[in-house]
């Protein structure tokens, strides 16, 4: 088992570059779902591997041995190495849990403060009196499109509609859930941090395409996003109440997004070349191996527990 558990811990370093490569060949919506699924699967695999490393070392504790009715520890390896690995894995799990709890609490607090700031407004659109141009999709029940008076002054009426359609697409697609999932997954393994940037781009591109369809003009959507980003950048500072984990039309590589809107009329890219299919196959193999080795290690551990309990019962 001790050899199997290293596979899920090391696999993200190989799977993440493959996931980024595959996502670049997919439509924005499919890329977002792929990146989210890969991040969650790899985070779950690495966390499960750490948990499995803790159990053999914990079996040396008398209380655990009594609770599990074990005659001897669940490993035939050197006790010092087994206990050291268990302590390291347990420490990492405890640290991960604390970091995830703090991040989740901070995320909820940010959203709560933002919703309090717009709590006095009715309807889908919430206008804040702020000279700094800003606009973002604020999730909740109901979701709100938050825009400052500075942003309204920076755009023409048609451009405002395109901007609102972009933020509305974020709310309808519940893009904040995908973003939060990958943000939390990235706290579980350092390699997964590299998935945050391509996911943010994929979500913004998905909303860009939805805005272009809503207003019926790709050039108008591109102009609205570009002017909104220029206005926000000229102001120098973001809106005072914007939460850190919300999606906004002015985020990400705006020139690249504008170029995509002004380029091909269809959002779906051409068929992936043979190299892309090979990378996709590599990603599938990585995810399959990560999950299979966790299950194999868990089954191996279960077998060792049954053997130890059987020997105890026989004696």
C-alpha atoms as one frame of an Amber mdcrd trajectory, in Angstrom:
protein
   0.000   0.000   0.000   2.756   2.440   0.881   3.923   2.456  -2.747   0.458
   2.910  -4.238  -0.395   6.006  -2.212   2.433   7.989  -3.774   0.755   7.878
  -7.192  -2.175  10.204  -6.301   0.235  12.546  -4.534   2.518  12.880  -7.565
  -0.051  12.555 -10.361  -1.234  16.219 -10.268   2.192  17.355 -11.439   1.621
  15.397 -14.669  -2.147  15.756 -14.989  -2.365  19.547 -14.570  -0.289  20.446
 -17.664  -2.317  17.896 -19.646  -5.586  19.388 -18.393  -4.488  22.891 -19.405
  -3.555  21.630 -22.861  -6.852  19.818 -23.364  -8.882  22.769 -22.053  -7.260
  25.056 -24.619  -8.654  22.841 -27.388 -12.238  22.800 -26.067 -15.081  25.297
 -26.139 -14.998  27.626 -23.084 -17.964  25.943 -21.377 -16.573  22.439 -21.787
 -13.106  23.614 -20.758 -14.503  25.044 -17.508 -16.205  21.771 -16.602 -13.125
  19.735 -17.511 -10.801  21.871 -15.390 -13.188  21.778 -12.424 -13.676  18.010
 -12.611  -9.923  17.398 -12.933  -9.140  19.679  -9.985 -11.705  18.024  -7.716
 -10.666  14.492  -8.702  -6.968  15.172  -8.154  -7.574  16.987  -4.863  -9.741
  14.146  -3.586  -7.159  11.564  -4.632  -4.251  13.307  -2.943  -6.269  13.890
   0.247  -7.359  10.253   0.371  -3.748   9.154  -0.127  -2.636  11.211   2.871
  -5.423   9.729   4.976  -4.335   6.214   4.010  -0.777   7.016   5.065  -1.981
   7.979   8.528  -3.721   4.677   9.345  -0.688   2.299   9.451   1.240   4.658
  11.713  -1.791   5.208  13.935  -2.095   1.439  14.400   0.984   1.609  16.640
  -1.059   3.565  19.178  -2.502   1.245  21.851  -5.885   2.980  21.775  -6.192
   2.500  18.001  -5.064  -1.124  18.254  -7.678  -1.838  20.911 -10.397  -0.031
  18.994  -9.605  -1.967  15.834  -9.022  -5.245  17.671  -5.536  -5.486  16.151
  -2.890  -7.857  17.462  -0.054  -6.089  15.677   0.464  -2.915  13.586  -0.800
  -2.811  10.001   2.620  -2.680   8.372   5.605  -4.942   8.015   7.958  -2.011
   7.339  10.266  -0.178   9.734   8.150   1.280  12.568  10.124   4.539  12.620
   9.468   5.176   8.908   5.804   4.227   9.160   5.200   6.487  12.151   7.162
   9.360  10.569   5.075   9.124   7.394   1.871   8.999   9.425   2.868  12.086
  11.410   3.790  14.002   8.251   0.599  12.978   6.459  -1.528  13.749   9.507
   0.077  17.147   9.875  -0.571  17.958   6.219  -4.190  16.859   6.507  -4.704
  18.976   9.621  -3.084  21.975   7.935  -5.213  21.488   4.799  -8.382  21.278
   6.858  -7.542  24.481   8.713  -6.662  26.345   5.526  -9.838  25.180   3.791
 -11.963  26.202   6.770 -10.378  29.660   6.905 -10.751  30.136   3.137 -14.397
  29.066   3.181 -15.149  31.378   6.113 -13.406  34.313   4.429 -15.293  33.658
   1.185 -18.653  33.631   2.972 -17.755  36.771   4.919 -16.785  38.624   1.732
 -20.049  37.688   0.043 -22.033  38.654   3.144 -20.434  42.105   3.250 -21.068
  42.623  -0.447 -24.715  41.597  -0.129 -25.192  43.937   2.816 -23.845  46.763
   0.654 -26.518  46.122  -2.001 -29.234  44.973   0.384 -31.292  48.113  -0.018
 -31.801  47.654  -3.753 -34.563  45.722  -5.488 -34.418  43.665  -8.653 -31.569
  41.994 -10.488 -29.486  45.154 -10.957 -27.832  46.855  -8.004 -26.242  50.253
  -8.633 -23.619  51.480  -6.174 -22.659  55.121  -5.869 -18.959  54.798  -6.553
 -16.874  56.823  -8.997 -14.590  53.832  -9.560 -15.818  51.893 -12.642 -16.652
  48.350 -11.617 -19.195  45.610 -12.356 -19.474  42.028 -11.192 -21.847  39.123
 -10.647 -22.746  38.693  -6.985 -24.068  35.160  -6.296 -26.837  34.490  -3.828
 -30.587  34.189  -3.615 -31.308  36.091  -5.684 -28.109  36.740  -7.609 -27.361
  40.373  -8.367 -25.559  42.241 -11.114 -23.628  44.909  -9.250 -22.461  47.973
 -11.167 -21.067  51.296 -10.000 -22.144  54.708 -11.218 -18.606  55.150 -12.512
 -19.007  52.162 -14.833 -22.423  53.333 -16.038 -20.914  56.694 -17.007 -18.048
  54.983 -18.848 -20.293  52.960 -21.185 -22.933  53.744 -23.768 -26.449  52.272
 -23.289 -25.898  49.407 -25.762 -22.574  48.584 -24.150 -24.205  48.508 -20.739
 -26.670  45.907 -21.970 -23.801  43.754 -23.247 -22.017  44.100 -19.910 -25.162
  43.147 -18.004 -25.665  40.128 -20.278 -22.112  39.020 -19.493 -22.650  39.191
 -15.733 -26.095  37.595 -16.071 -24.456  34.618 -17.806 -22.185  34.153 -14.793
 -25.191  34.038 -12.480 -27.287  31.714 -14.648 -24.381  29.357 -15.204 -23.512
  29.367 -11.486 -19.917  29.970 -12.481 -19.074  31.031  -8.931 -19.555  27.405
  -7.827 -16.949  26.153 -10.303 -14.558  28.930  -9.343 -14.931  28.250  -5.611
 -14.466  24.505  -6.156 -11.158  24.970  -7.968  -9.989  27.620  -5.498 -10.543
  25.176  -2.631  -9.012  22.270  -4.584  -5.919  24.390  -5.218  -5.434  24.623
  -1.449  -5.197  20.820  -1.276  -2.256  20.397  -3.663   0.257  22.993  -4.917
   0.149  21.729  -8.515  -3.575  22.489  -8.760  -2.957  26.225  -8.422  -2.044
  26.247 -12.113  -5.676  25.442 -12.990  -7.102  28.656 -11.525  -5.984  30.954
 -14.350  -7.274  28.826 -17.266 -10.550  28.239 -15.416 -11.049  31.970 -14.890
 -10.385  32.552 -18.573 -12.779  29.779 -19.631 -15.566  31.169 -17.421 -15.094
  34.703 -18.740 -15.059  33.450 -22.328 -18.264  31.500 -21.669 -19.930  34.676
 -20.417 -18.484  36.667 -23.338 -20.102  34.313 -25.832 -23.400  34.412 -23.942
 -23.335  38.220 -24.015 -22.622  38.228 -27.744 -25.628  35.968 -28.338 -27.839
  38.037 -26.037 -27.131  41.347 -27.807 -26.825  39.762 -31.249 -23.561  41.545
 -32.013 -20.110  40.127 -31.300 -18.421  43.459 -32.004 -20.684  45.251 -29.543
 -19.904  42.655 -26.861 -16.180  42.980 -27.552 -16.350  46.774 -27.433 -18.293
  46.754 -24.165 -15.809  44.422 -22.465 -12.823  46.349 -23.773 -14.152  49.762
 -22.740 -15.196  48.470 -19.314 -11.723  47.033 -18.737 -10.004  50.225 -19.883
 -12.199  52.327 -17.612 -11.508  50.067 -14.621  -7.776  50.057 -15.320  -7.659
  53.838 -15.691  -9.254  54.178 -12.251  -6.385  52.186 -10.796  -8.279  50.464
  -7.938 -11.154  47.957  -7.940 -14.524  48.626  -6.373 -14.430  49.033  -2.605
 -16.891  46.243  -1.845 -16.117  43.708  -4.565 -15.484  40.271  -2.994 -12.244
  38.586  -3.919 -13.949  35.485  -5.346 -16.523  36.968  -7.729 -16.464  37.028
 -11.514 -16.261  40.302 -13.395 -16.168  41.181 -17.093 -13.008  43.237 -16.570
 -11.035  40.296 -15.148  -8.533  38.067 -16.887  -6.686  38.616 -20.178  -9.150
  41.083 -21.709  -7.220  41.667 -24.989  -7.212  37.924 -25.630 -10.930  37.691
 -24.908 -11.728  40.639 -27.177  -9.639  39.080 -29.939 -11.567  35.817 -29.552
 -14.887  37.655 -29.891 -13.693  39.486 -32.977 -12.268  36.329 -34.497 -14.179
  33.154 -35.391 -17.943  33.503 -35.318 -18.445  30.138 -33.615 -17.381  29.622
 -30.033 -16.353  26.002 -30.568 -12.759  25.620 -31.853 -11.801  23.380 -34.770
 -11.250  19.679 -34.186  -8.238  18.939 -32.030  -5.169  17.605 -33.860  -3.684
  14.219 -33.170  -1.391  15.677 -30.517  -4.405  17.079 -28.689  -6.075  13.688
 -28.685  -2.922  12.120 -27.283  -2.801  14.688 -24.486  -6.479  14.069 -23.753
  -5.720  10.355 -23.516  -2.827  11.097 -21.170  -5.107  13.165 -18.943  -7.677
  10.374 -18.830  -4.960   7.873 -17.909  -3.679  10.186 -15.145  -7.127  10.625
 -13.602  -7.883   6.908 -13.894  -4.582   5.913 -12.297  -5.057   8.410  -9.478
  -8.486   7.025  -8.615  -7.542   3.380  -9.172  -4.453   3.527  -6.982  -6.403
   5.134  -4.144  -8.987   2.368  -4.342  -6.235  -0.243  -4.575  -4.426   1.169
  -1.557  -7.672   1.315   0.415  -8.443  -2.303  -0.479  -4.912  -3.334   0.506
  -5.307  -1.587   3.854  -8.652  -3.274   4.416  -7.040  -6.646   3.721  -4.279
  -5.943   6.263  -6.897  -5.007   8.873  -8.800  -8.238   8.271  -5.603 -10.272
   8.536  -4.606  -8.566  11.791  -8.070  -9.063  13.229  -8.146 -12.694  12.079
  -4.813 -13.431  13.693  -6.041 -11.742  16.873  -9.179 -13.841  16.912  -7.208
 -17.046  16.250  -4.940 -16.412  19.200
